């Protein structure tokens, strides 16, 4: 609607600007209509008449008001990636050109799409085919958009519930937050309000309580104090406390939550977390108390040079080998340069010589690869070791494994590296798969940031004082020459790093957040590659956060623009708000055990095939296929594996010029660049800084404020979590000691 010329008693004359024309052509319309306003969207049909005075006019037969929300919903749907090949930019162009008729155009007359610059006939036909395949999904997604649900979440809901999606949303939208990882309580609550569910509904109150417990678990704690839980539930739900207390009792009766008395206060657990914590404590002490001495091991052998390298073991390393031969559970911990890698390699060789069968594993694919390279033996992820059954729609704690008490691992020794990364769910699952009599060796740096998931496993085991622990403290001479190693230990002691006398550890001072991305870009573009004689892909930017100027999202956008700008020679693929371009550095952000890969030899023949791409695997986009191909983005990972990503798989892939420090756990890089700036208190952490620094092999460059750096060094808040594992281990240790007595 352009201009209302006349309206009286249901008769209108107005000018209409046609939205489906390249040029803004106006048509004068007349006839019966409701009272309209300039700027309204309307769909008009009729026939043209020539008026002697006013010229050509459209005589109205039907008039339909078009909801602006309807057009916005269609644009959101198209931009969501639901139609293969259409991203945000193309969606916007289609809506601007065809408006309300966009769907009809894609479905019935796709050749009209070629009127838009950049869309070929082949692309238009592909859009049409994809559009028709998704008929039911589209119907559900558009209906869900009316509830304020985003296209991305609508797609996940449809994948989970198919044709029942609308019924589930109307009846109990809180079920979505329990079944679909990406949907939280607040989203479900907003949907519930639109669906007419009352504030004091038991369904809503119980969902709110569980949401708060899950939020606490996401922050690393296994329980909440009841007083804090009730207070936060009141703030969240805005209902009386007695209603909250009654719902807590109901949840307890239903065994959805469990309570304990901890430090004279009632603690409330999600039942799965309490069971896992109890099981870990009990199973660790059972394994520790039930191990047989194989015999035949001579301690004198440890005084001789070990392995092909002829390594001479330090006293603590010798102690670790001796303890491993006699202990059911052993923890080996220490910082960089203290010889953990040499020790594990030696330990494996000695135990194999004694006839032990050994399994090696780590929490991530990159950590497992490092373990393989260092030991010369095959290592895998813990998930692969336990033979995971994975449902990508559900939260990680709903994963299931084939290996358990009824089908345990056959190995006599299980060695886990980077064990500080294990959360309570993964540790519980691992222990369920370890048969009585098996030796368990946990290696890791207890001073790094704890797991992303709930629990503080390695620290709690060490802190219990009931499990054998060998802490490696001596830094070997070769490592002492490294400024990275020296400063990592200084940081860990709460001392300011030495920035003056180290070639491989430096800081570029800057107090302006907006300038820091430019400095980081300059470092990666030329300065560091030239200094280190390396590729840009060998340098990793690590940041504490995902948001803001120095968050992952913005840094990746800035770095991509500078390090891999658009080019006619490079194909690119738009997926939601991300542009993937040939030459981009990317990372897999979730485990996909079904993704196929292959490795090529120098003559491009397939050397090896397999399946499984893991969270944290990094690589480079080596190609993007033509739009009529099934697989779009081809990634070559650091270890030589090549995997193809269809449009549906691209949500598993992210640009990785910059990644979070948490994502870097278990990895090593030639050089690390880290922004240091003000932010939330939880990110001003010594453990975060220490973890980032220890990821670098040859160079660390900090960019930012020395004052904030000093605050990070002095802070130690990353390990503060509500867990009760160390106390429970102590309790079970007392029980086993009494039984032995």
mmCIF file of N, CA and C in Angstrom, residues 398-508:
data_model
loop_
_atom_site.group_PDB
_atom_site.id
_atom_site.type_symbol
_atom_site.label_atom_id
_atom_site.label_comp_id
_atom_site.label_asym_id
_atom_site.label_seq_id
_atom_site.Cartn_x
_atom_site.Cartn_y
_atom_site.Cartn_z
ATOM 1 N N UNK A 398 22.637 -37.871 28.032
ATOM 2 C CA UNK A 398 21.749 -38.929 27.574
ATOM 3 C C UNK A 398 22.448 -39.899 26.622
ATOM 4 N N UNK A 399 23.756 -39.716 26.434
ATOM 5 C CA UNK A 399 24.505 -40.647 25.603
ATOM 6 C C UNK A 399 24.478 -42.028 26.257
ATOM 7 N N UNK A 400 24.540 -43.049 25.437
ATOM 8 C CA UNK A 400 24.631 -44.406 25.968
ATOM 9 C C UNK A 400 25.805 -45.107 25.311
ATOM 10 N N UNK A 401 26.343 -46.088 26.007
ATOM 11 C CA UNK A 401 27.513 -46.801 25.527
ATOM 12 C C UNK A 401 27.256 -48.305 25.573
ATOM 13 N N UNK A 402 27.788 -49.012 24.588
ATOM 14 C CA UNK A 402 27.653 -50.475 24.569
ATOM 15 C C UNK A 402 28.482 -51.116 25.677
ATOM 16 N N UNK A 403 29.634 -50.518 25.951
ATOM 17 C CA UNK A 403 30.499 -51.067 26.989
ATOM 18 C C UNK A 403 29.982 -50.633 28.359
ATOM 19 N N UNK A 404 29.735 -51.620 29.232
ATOM 20 C CA UNK A 404 29.236 -51.355 30.585
ATOM 21 C C UNK A 404 29.545 -52.557 31.471
ATOM 22 N N UNK A 405 28.875 -52.674 32.618
ATOM 23 C CA UNK A 405 29.139 -53.796 33.526
ATOM 24 C C UNK A 405 28.882 -55.153 32.878
ATOM 25 N N UNK A 406 27.910 -55.207 31.982
ATOM 26 C CA UNK A 406 27.566 -56.474 31.334
ATOM 27 C C UNK A 406 28.453 -56.783 30.131
ATOM 28 N N UNK A 407 29.133 -55.763 29.615
ATOM 29 C CA UNK A 407 30.003 -55.942 28.454
ATOM 30 C C UNK A 407 31.238 -55.060 28.648
ATOM 31 N N UNK A 408 32.082 -55.438 29.631
ATOM 32 C CA UNK A 408 33.207 -54.565 29.993
ATOM 33 C C UNK A 408 34.356 -54.626 28.992
ATOM 34 N N UNK A 409 35.281 -53.692 29.141
ATOM 35 C CA UNK A 409 36.499 -53.692 28.337
ATOM 36 C C UNK A 409 37.354 -54.903 28.697
ATOM 37 N N UNK A 410 38.024 -55.460 27.685
ATOM 38 C CA UNK A 410 38.848 -56.649 27.942
ATOM 39 C C UNK A 410 40.246 -56.304 28.441
ATOM 40 N N UNK A 411 40.656 -55.051 28.322
ATOM 41 C CA UNK A 411 42.024 -54.652 28.678
ATOM 42 C C UNK A 411 42.285 -54.817 30.170
ATOM 43 N N UNK A 412 43.533 -55.135 30.476
ATOM 44 C CA UNK A 412 43.930 -55.272 31.883
ATOM 45 C C UNK A 412 44.392 -53.937 32.470
ATOM 46 N N UNK A 413 44.763 -52.996 31.583
ATOM 47 C CA UNK A 413 45.168 -51.658 32.009
ATOM 48 C C UNK A 413 44.481 -50.644 31.094
ATOM 49 N N UNK A 414 43.882 -49.626 31.692
ATOM 50 C CA UNK A 414 43.277 -48.529 30.930
ATOM 51 C C UNK A 414 43.980 -47.247 31.345
ATOM 52 N N UNK A 415 44.598 -46.562 30.364
ATOM 53 C CA UNK A 415 45.308 -45.311 30.635
ATOM 54 C C UNK A 415 44.554 -44.180 29.948
ATOM 55 N N UNK A 416 44.159 -43.176 30.725
ATOM 56 C CA UNK A 416 43.416 -42.021 30.210
ATOM 57 C C UNK A 416 44.287 -40.780 30.331
ATOM 58 N N UNK A 417 44.550 -40.118 29.196
ATOM 59 C CA UNK A 417 45.304 -38.867 29.222
ATOM 60 C C UNK A 417 44.334 -37.689 29.218
ATOM 61 N N UNK A 418 44.831 -36.510 29.607
ATOM 62 C CA UNK A 418 44.009 -35.288 29.689
ATOM 63 C C UNK A 418 42.738 -35.543 30.518
ATOM 64 N N UNK A 419 42.899 -36.231 31.627
ATOM 65 C CA UNK A 419 41.736 -36.652 32.415
ATOM 66 C C UNK A 419 41.049 -35.493 33.137
ATOM 67 N N UNK A 420 41.698 -34.321 33.194
ATOM 68 C CA UNK A 420 41.027 -33.160 33.791
ATOM 69 C C UNK A 420 39.823 -32.735 32.958
ATOM 70 N N UNK A 421 39.749 -33.182 31.708
ATOM 71 C CA UNK A 421 38.648 -32.814 30.817
ATOM 72 C C UNK A 421 37.395 -33.658 31.042
ATOM 73 N N UNK A 422 37.503 -34.745 31.790
ATOM 74 C CA UNK A 422 36.357 -35.642 31.964
ATOM 75 C C UNK A 422 35.335 -35.059 32.931
ATOM 76 N N UNK A 423 34.056 -35.060 32.522
ATOM 77 C CA UNK A 423 33.007 -34.644 33.449
ATOM 78 C C UNK A 423 32.440 -35.861 34.164
ATOM 79 N N UNK A 424 31.470 -35.626 35.020
ATOM 80 C CA UNK A 424 30.970 -36.692 35.888
ATOM 81 C C UNK A 424 30.254 -37.793 35.102
ATOM 82 N N UNK A 425 29.571 -37.403 34.003
ATOM 83 C CA UNK A 425 28.870 -38.397 33.194
ATOM 84 C C UNK A 425 29.848 -39.326 32.486
ATOM 85 N N UNK A 426 30.878 -38.746 31.877
ATOM 86 C CA UNK A 426 31.836 -39.555 31.127
ATOM 87 C C UNK A 426 32.646 -40.445 32.065
ATOM 88 N N UNK A 427 33.027 -39.912 33.235
ATOM 89 C CA UNK A 427 33.782 -40.711 34.200
ATOM 90 C C UNK A 427 32.951 -41.882 34.693
ATOM 91 N N UNK A 428 31.683 -41.633 34.960
ATOM 92 C CA UNK A 428 30.798 -42.701 35.418
ATOM 93 C C UNK A 428 30.673 -43.790 34.353
ATOM 94 N N UNK A 429 30.509 -43.370 33.101
ATOM 95 C CA UNK A 429 30.377 -44.339 32.007
ATOM 96 C C UNK A 429 31.655 -45.145 31.826
ATOM 97 N N UNK A 430 32.817 -44.482 31.956
ATOM 98 C CA UNK A 430 34.093 -45.187 31.835
ATOM 99 C C UNK A 430 34.226 -46.258 32.916
ATOM 100 N N UNK A 431 33.927 -45.878 34.151
ATOM 101 C CA UNK A 431 34.084 -46.820 35.258
ATOM 102 C C UNK A 431 33.132 -48.007 35.142
ATOM 103 N N UNK A 432 31.962 -47.786 34.583
ATOM 104 C CA UNK A 432 31.016 -48.890 34.397
ATOM 105 C C UNK A 432 31.569 -49.936 33.427
ATOM 106 N N UNK A 433 32.455 -49.502 32.550
ATOM 107 C CA UNK A 433 32.995 -50.421 31.545
ATOM 108 C C UNK A 433 34.300 -51.074 31.981
ATOM 109 N N UNK A 434 34.793 -50.744 33.173
ATOM 110 C CA UNK A 434 36.058 -51.309 33.651
ATOM 111 C C UNK A 434 35.777 -52.498 34.568
ATOM 112 N N UNK A 435 36.289 -53.629 34.173
ATOM 113 C CA UNK A 435 36.025 -54.871 34.907
ATOM 114 C C UNK A 435 36.848 -54.929 36.196
ATOM 115 N N UNK A 436 36.364 -55.673 37.208
ATOM 116 C CA UNK A 436 37.135 -55.855 38.441
ATOM 117 C C UNK A 436 38.521 -56.407 38.125
ATOM 118 N N UNK A 437 39.532 -55.874 38.810
ATOM 119 C CA UNK A 437 40.902 -56.323 38.590
ATOM 120 C C UNK A 437 41.660 -55.514 37.558
ATOM 121 N N UNK A 438 40.959 -54.680 36.806
ATOM 122 C CA UNK A 438 41.617 -53.829 35.807
ATOM 123 C C UNK A 438 42.299 -52.659 36.492
ATOM 124 N N UNK A 439 43.495 -52.321 36.038
ATOM 125 C CA UNK A 439 44.190 -51.146 36.550
ATOM 126 C C UNK A 439 43.754 -49.908 35.765
ATOM 127 N N UNK A 440 43.484 -48.814 36.464
ATOM 128 C CA UNK A 440 43.096 -47.551 35.842
ATOM 129 C C UNK A 440 44.143 -46.500 36.172
ATOM 130 N N UNK A 441 44.712 -45.887 35.133
ATOM 131 C CA UNK A 441 45.708 -44.828 35.305
ATOM 132 C C UNK A 441 45.167 -43.556 34.677
ATOM 133 N N UNK A 442 45.038 -42.515 35.489
ATOM 134 C CA UNK A 442 44.525 -41.223 35.039
ATOM 135 C C UNK A 442 45.673 -40.224 35.010
ATOM 136 N N UNK A 443 45.987 -39.707 33.823
ATOM 137 C CA UNK A 443 47.049 -38.725 33.677
ATOM 138 C C UNK A 443 46.448 -37.388 33.274
ATOM 139 N N UNK A 444 46.988 -36.308 33.794
ATOM 140 C CA UNK A 444 46.459 -34.999 33.429
ATOM 141 C C UNK A 444 47.040 -33.910 34.308
ATOM 142 N N UNK A 445 46.754 -32.695 33.922
ATOM 143 C CA UNK A 445 47.225 -31.522 34.659
ATOM 144 C C UNK A 445 46.062 -30.984 35.485
ATOM 145 N N UNK A 446 46.104 -31.201 36.775
ATOM 146 C CA UNK A 446 44.997 -30.807 37.656
ATOM 147 C C UNK A 446 44.847 -29.296 37.763
ATOM 148 N N UNK A 447 45.846 -28.542 37.308
ATOM 149 C CA UNK A 447 45.783 -27.085 37.420
ATOM 150 C C UNK A 447 45.146 -26.425 36.199
ATOM 151 N N UNK A 448 44.837 -27.210 35.177
ATOM 152 C CA UNK A 448 44.118 -26.657 34.032
ATOM 153 C C UNK A 448 42.649 -26.450 34.402
ATOM 154 N N UNK A 449 41.925 -25.730 33.518
ATOM 155 C CA UNK A 449 40.497 -25.548 33.768
ATOM 156 C C UNK A 449 39.817 -26.910 33.819
ATOM 157 N N UNK A 450 38.797 -27.060 34.658
ATOM 158 C CA UNK A 450 38.105 -28.338 34.748
ATOM 159 C C UNK A 450 37.221 -28.576 33.534
ATOM 160 N N UNK A 451 36.520 -29.684 33.533
ATOM 161 C CA UNK A 451 35.685 -30.091 32.406
ATOM 162 C C UNK A 451 34.615 -29.050 32.094
ATOM 163 N N UNK A 452 34.163 -29.065 30.841
ATOM 164 C CA UNK A 452 33.049 -28.207 30.455
ATOM 165 C C UNK A 452 31.780 -28.657 31.163
ATOM 166 N N UNK A 453 31.591 -29.952 31.287
ATOM 167 C CA UNK A 453 30.419 -30.506 31.961
ATOM 168 C C UNK A 453 30.571 -30.510 33.467
ATOM 169 N N UNK A 454 29.557 -31.007 34.194
ATOM 170 C CA UNK A 454 29.565 -30.957 35.658
ATOM 171 C C UNK A 454 30.619 -31.861 36.284
ATOM 172 N N UNK A 455 31.072 -31.437 37.439
ATOM 173 C CA UNK A 455 32.051 -32.210 38.187
ATOM 174 C C UNK A 455 33.421 -31.570 38.145
ATOM 175 N N UNK A 456 34.271 -32.032 39.043
ATOM 176 C CA UNK A 456 35.658 -31.582 39.120
ATOM 177 C C UNK A 456 36.489 -32.826 39.413
ATOM 178 N N UNK A 457 36.394 -33.771 38.481
ATOM 179 C CA UNK A 457 36.801 -35.149 38.721
ATOM 180 C C UNK A 457 38.240 -35.279 39.195
ATOM 181 N N UNK A 458 39.189 -34.789 38.399
ATOM 182 C CA UNK A 458 40.595 -35.009 38.738
ATOM 183 C C UNK A 458 40.953 -34.339 40.062
ATOM 184 N N UNK A 459 40.507 -33.113 40.263
ATOM 185 C CA UNK A 459 40.821 -32.418 41.521
ATOM 186 C C UNK A 459 40.183 -33.105 42.716
ATOM 187 N N UNK A 460 38.945 -33.586 42.544
ATOM 188 C CA UNK A 460 38.268 -34.240 43.668
ATOM 189 C C UNK A 460 38.938 -35.566 44.024
ATOM 190 N N UNK A 461 39.378 -36.313 43.012
ATOM 191 C CA UNK A 461 40.067 -37.579 43.285
ATOM 192 C C UNK A 461 41.363 -37.306 44.040
ATOM 193 N N UNK A 462 42.116 -36.327 43.563
ATOM 194 C CA UNK A 462 43.370 -35.975 44.241
ATOM 195 C C UNK A 462 43.087 -35.450 45.646
ATOM 196 N N UNK A 463 42.073 -34.583 45.759
ATOM 197 C CA UNK A 463 41.745 -33.966 47.039
ATOM 198 C C UNK A 463 41.195 -34.924 48.073
ATOM 199 N N UNK A 464 40.722 -36.088 47.645
ATOM 200 C CA UNK A 464 40.170 -37.062 48.608
ATOM 201 C C UNK A 464 41.250 -37.646 49.508
ATOM 202 N N UNK A 465 42.489 -37.677 49.000
ATOM 203 C CA UNK A 465 43.572 -38.267 49.782
ATOM 204 C C UNK A 465 43.461 -39.773 49.929
ATOM 205 N N UNK A 466 42.581 -40.400 49.170
ATOM 206 C CA UNK A 466 42.326 -41.835 49.321
ATOM 207 C C UNK A 466 42.785 -42.649 48.117
ATOM 208 N N UNK A 467 43.180 -41.972 47.037
ATOM 209 C CA UNK A 467 43.659 -42.621 45.818
ATOM 210 C C UNK A 467 45.139 -42.291 45.654
ATOM 211 N N UNK A 468 45.925 -43.261 45.203
ATOM 212 C CA UNK A 468 47.359 -43.043 45.011
ATOM 213 C C UNK A 468 47.597 -41.977 43.942
ATOM 214 N N UNK A 469 48.384 -40.964 44.296
ATOM 215 C CA UNK A 469 48.680 -39.850 43.384
ATOM 216 C C UNK A 469 50.188 -39.638 43.331
ATOM 217 N N UNK A 470 50.712 -39.505 42.110
ATOM 218 C CA UNK A 470 52.107 -39.095 41.927
ATOM 219 C C UNK A 470 52.085 -37.755 41.212
ATOM 220 N N UNK A 471 52.609 -36.721 41.890
ATOM 221 C CA UNK A 471 52.651 -35.383 41.297
ATOM 222 C C UNK A 471 54.069 -35.100 40.821
ATOM 223 N N UNK A 472 54.206 -34.925 39.511
ATOM 224 C CA UNK A 472 55.505 -34.614 38.925
ATOM 225 C C UNK A 472 55.754 -33.111 39.062
ATOM 226 N N UNK A 473 56.845 -32.756 39.705
ATOM 227 C CA UNK A 473 57.111 -31.339 39.979
ATOM 228 C C UNK A 473 58.418 -30.842 39.357
ATOM 229 N N UNK A 474 59.343 -31.744 39.067
ATOM 230 C CA UNK A 474 60.639 -31.330 38.525
ATOM 231 C C UNK A 474 60.512 -31.015 37.039
ATOM 232 N N UNK A 475 60.937 -29.805 36.664
ATOM 233 C CA UNK A 475 60.951 -29.419 35.248
ATOM 234 C C UNK A 475 62.289 -29.832 34.656
ATOM 235 N N UNK A 476 62.271 -30.609 33.578
ATOM 236 C CA UNK A 476 63.499 -31.117 32.982
ATOM 237 C C UNK A 476 64.295 -29.992 32.316
ATOM 238 N N UNK A 477 65.598 -30.204 32.206
ATOM 239 C CA UNK A 477 66.499 -29.138 31.770
ATOM 240 C C UNK A 477 66.109 -28.565 30.406
ATOM 241 N N UNK A 478 65.762 -29.417 29.467
ATOM 242 C CA UNK A 478 65.387 -28.936 28.137
ATOM 243 C C UNK A 478 64.161 -28.027 28.221
ATOM 244 N N UNK A 479 63.198 -28.421 29.075
ATOM 245 C CA UNK A 479 61.982 -27.626 29.227
ATOM 246 C C UNK A 479 62.259 -26.318 29.964
ATOM 247 N N UNK A 480 63.285 -26.326 30.820
ATOM 248 C CA UNK A 480 63.616 -25.117 31.576
ATOM 249 C C UNK A 480 64.039 -23.975 30.661
ATOM 250 N N UNK A 481 64.546 -24.309 29.486
ATOM 251 C CA UNK A 481 64.992 -23.297 28.535
ATOM 252 C C UNK A 481 63.828 -22.606 27.841
ATOM 253 N N UNK A 482 62.638 -23.132 27.985
ATOM 254 C CA UNK A 482 61.459 -22.568 27.330
ATOM 255 C C UNK A 482 60.812 -21.498 28.199
ATOM 256 N N UNK A 483 60.634 -20.303 27.624
ATOM 257 C CA UNK A 483 59.920 -19.248 28.342
ATOM 258 C C UNK A 483 58.465 -19.602 28.546
ATOM 259 N N UNK A 484 57.894 -20.386 27.627
ATOM 260 C CA UNK A 484 56.496 -20.806 27.755
ATOM 261 C C UNK A 484 56.329 -21.668 28.998
ATOM 262 N N UNK A 485 57.208 -22.664 29.143
ATOM 263 C CA UNK A 485 57.127 -23.561 30.304
ATOM 264 C C UNK A 485 57.381 -22.790 31.595
ATOM 265 N N UNK A 486 58.420 -21.950 31.590
ATOM 266 C CA UNK A 486 58.759 -21.191 32.800
ATOM 267 C C UNK A 486 57.612 -20.278 33.216
ATOM 268 N N UNK A 487 57.028 -19.585 32.243
ATOM 269 C CA UNK A 487 55.942 -18.666 32.579
ATOM 270 C C UNK A 487 54.654 -19.392 32.940
ATOM 271 N N UNK A 488 54.443 -20.554 32.364
ATOM 272 C CA UNK A 488 53.268 -21.347 32.754
ATOM 273 C C UNK A 488 53.345 -21.701 34.236
ATOM 274 N N UNK A 489 54.539 -22.080 34.680
ATOM 275 C CA UNK A 489 54.700 -22.420 36.102
ATOM 276 C C UNK A 489 54.614 -21.167 36.979
ATOM 277 N N UNK A 490 55.108 -20.045 36.508
ATOM 278 C CA UNK A 490 54.971 -18.799 37.262
ATOM 279 C C UNK A 490 53.488 -18.436 37.421
ATOM 280 N N UNK A 491 52.743 -18.527 36.316
ATOM 281 C CA UNK A 491 51.305 -18.230 36.358
ATOM 282 C C UNK A 491 50.608 -19.149 37.348
ATOM 283 N N UNK A 492 50.969 -20.418 37.310
ATOM 284 C CA UNK A 492 50.327 -21.392 38.189
ATOM 285 C C UNK A 492 50.600 -21.111 39.663
ATOM 286 N N UNK A 493 51.737 -20.481 39.938
ATOM 287 C CA UNK A 493 52.083 -20.121 41.326
ATOM 288 C C UNK A 493 51.505 -18.765 41.725
ATOM 289 N N UNK A 494 50.808 -18.106 40.781
ATOM 290 C CA UNK A 494 50.258 -16.784 41.072
ATOM 291 C C UNK A 494 51.261 -15.670 40.882
ATOM 292 N N UNK A 495 52.322 -15.921 40.104
ATOM 293 C CA UNK A 495 53.348 -14.922 39.846
ATOM 294 C C UNK A 495 53.169 -14.340 38.447
ATOM 295 N N UNK A 496 53.503 -13.070 38.284
ATOM 296 C CA UNK A 496 53.385 -12.410 36.987
ATOM 297 C C UNK A 496 54.415 -12.999 36.030
ATOM 298 N N UNK A 497 54.027 -13.298 34.784
ATOM 299 C CA UNK A 497 54.982 -13.895 33.841
ATOM 300 C C UNK A 497 56.122 -12.949 33.497
ATOM 301 N N UNK A 498 57.257 -13.528 33.184
ATOM 302 C CA UNK A 498 58.433 -12.749 32.793
ATOM 303 C C UNK A 498 58.290 -12.368 31.321
ATOM 304 N N UNK A 499 58.111 -11.090 31.046
ATOM 305 C CA UNK A 499 57.881 -10.622 29.679
ATOM 306 C C UNK A 499 59.125 -9.995 29.054
ATOM 307 N N UNK A 500 60.231 -9.945 29.790
ATOM 308 C CA UNK A 500 61.417 -9.229 29.297
ATOM 309 C C UNK A 500 62.495 -10.147 28.748
ATOM 310 N N UNK A 501 62.625 -11.317 29.277
ATOM 311 C CA UNK A 501 63.774 -12.158 28.932
ATOM 312 C C UNK A 501 63.343 -13.475 28.296
ATOM 313 N N UNK A 502 62.362 -13.395 27.421
ATOM 314 C CA UNK A 502 61.877 -14.612 26.774
ATOM 315 C C UNK A 502 61.506 -14.307 25.330
ATOM 316 N N UNK A 503 62.131 -15.031 24.393
ATOM 317 C CA UNK A 503 61.821 -14.832 22.975
ATOM 318 C C UNK A 503 60.508 -15.501 22.577
ATOM 319 N N UNK A 504 60.110 -16.523 23.322
ATOM 320 C CA UNK A 504 58.928 -17.289 22.903
ATOM 321 C C UNK A 504 57.678 -16.952 23.722
ATOM 322 N N UNK A 505 57.769 -15.912 24.573
ATOM 323 C CA UNK A 505 56.617 -15.504 25.376
ATOM 324 C C UNK A 505 56.644 -13.983 25.482
ATOM 325 N N UNK A 506 55.655 -13.311 24.888
ATOM 326 C CA UNK A 506 55.666 -11.846 24.919
ATOM 327 C C UNK A 506 54.244 -11.305 24.992
ATOM 328 N N UNK A 507 54.160 -9.996 25.222
ATOM 329 C CA UNK A 507 52.858 -9.343 25.316
ATOM 330 C C UNK A 507 52.890 -8.017 24.579
ATOM 331 N N UNK A 508 51.836 -7.767 23.792
ATOM 332 C CA UNK A 508 51.673 -6.472 23.147
ATOM 333 C C UNK A 508 50.596 -5.718 23.900
#
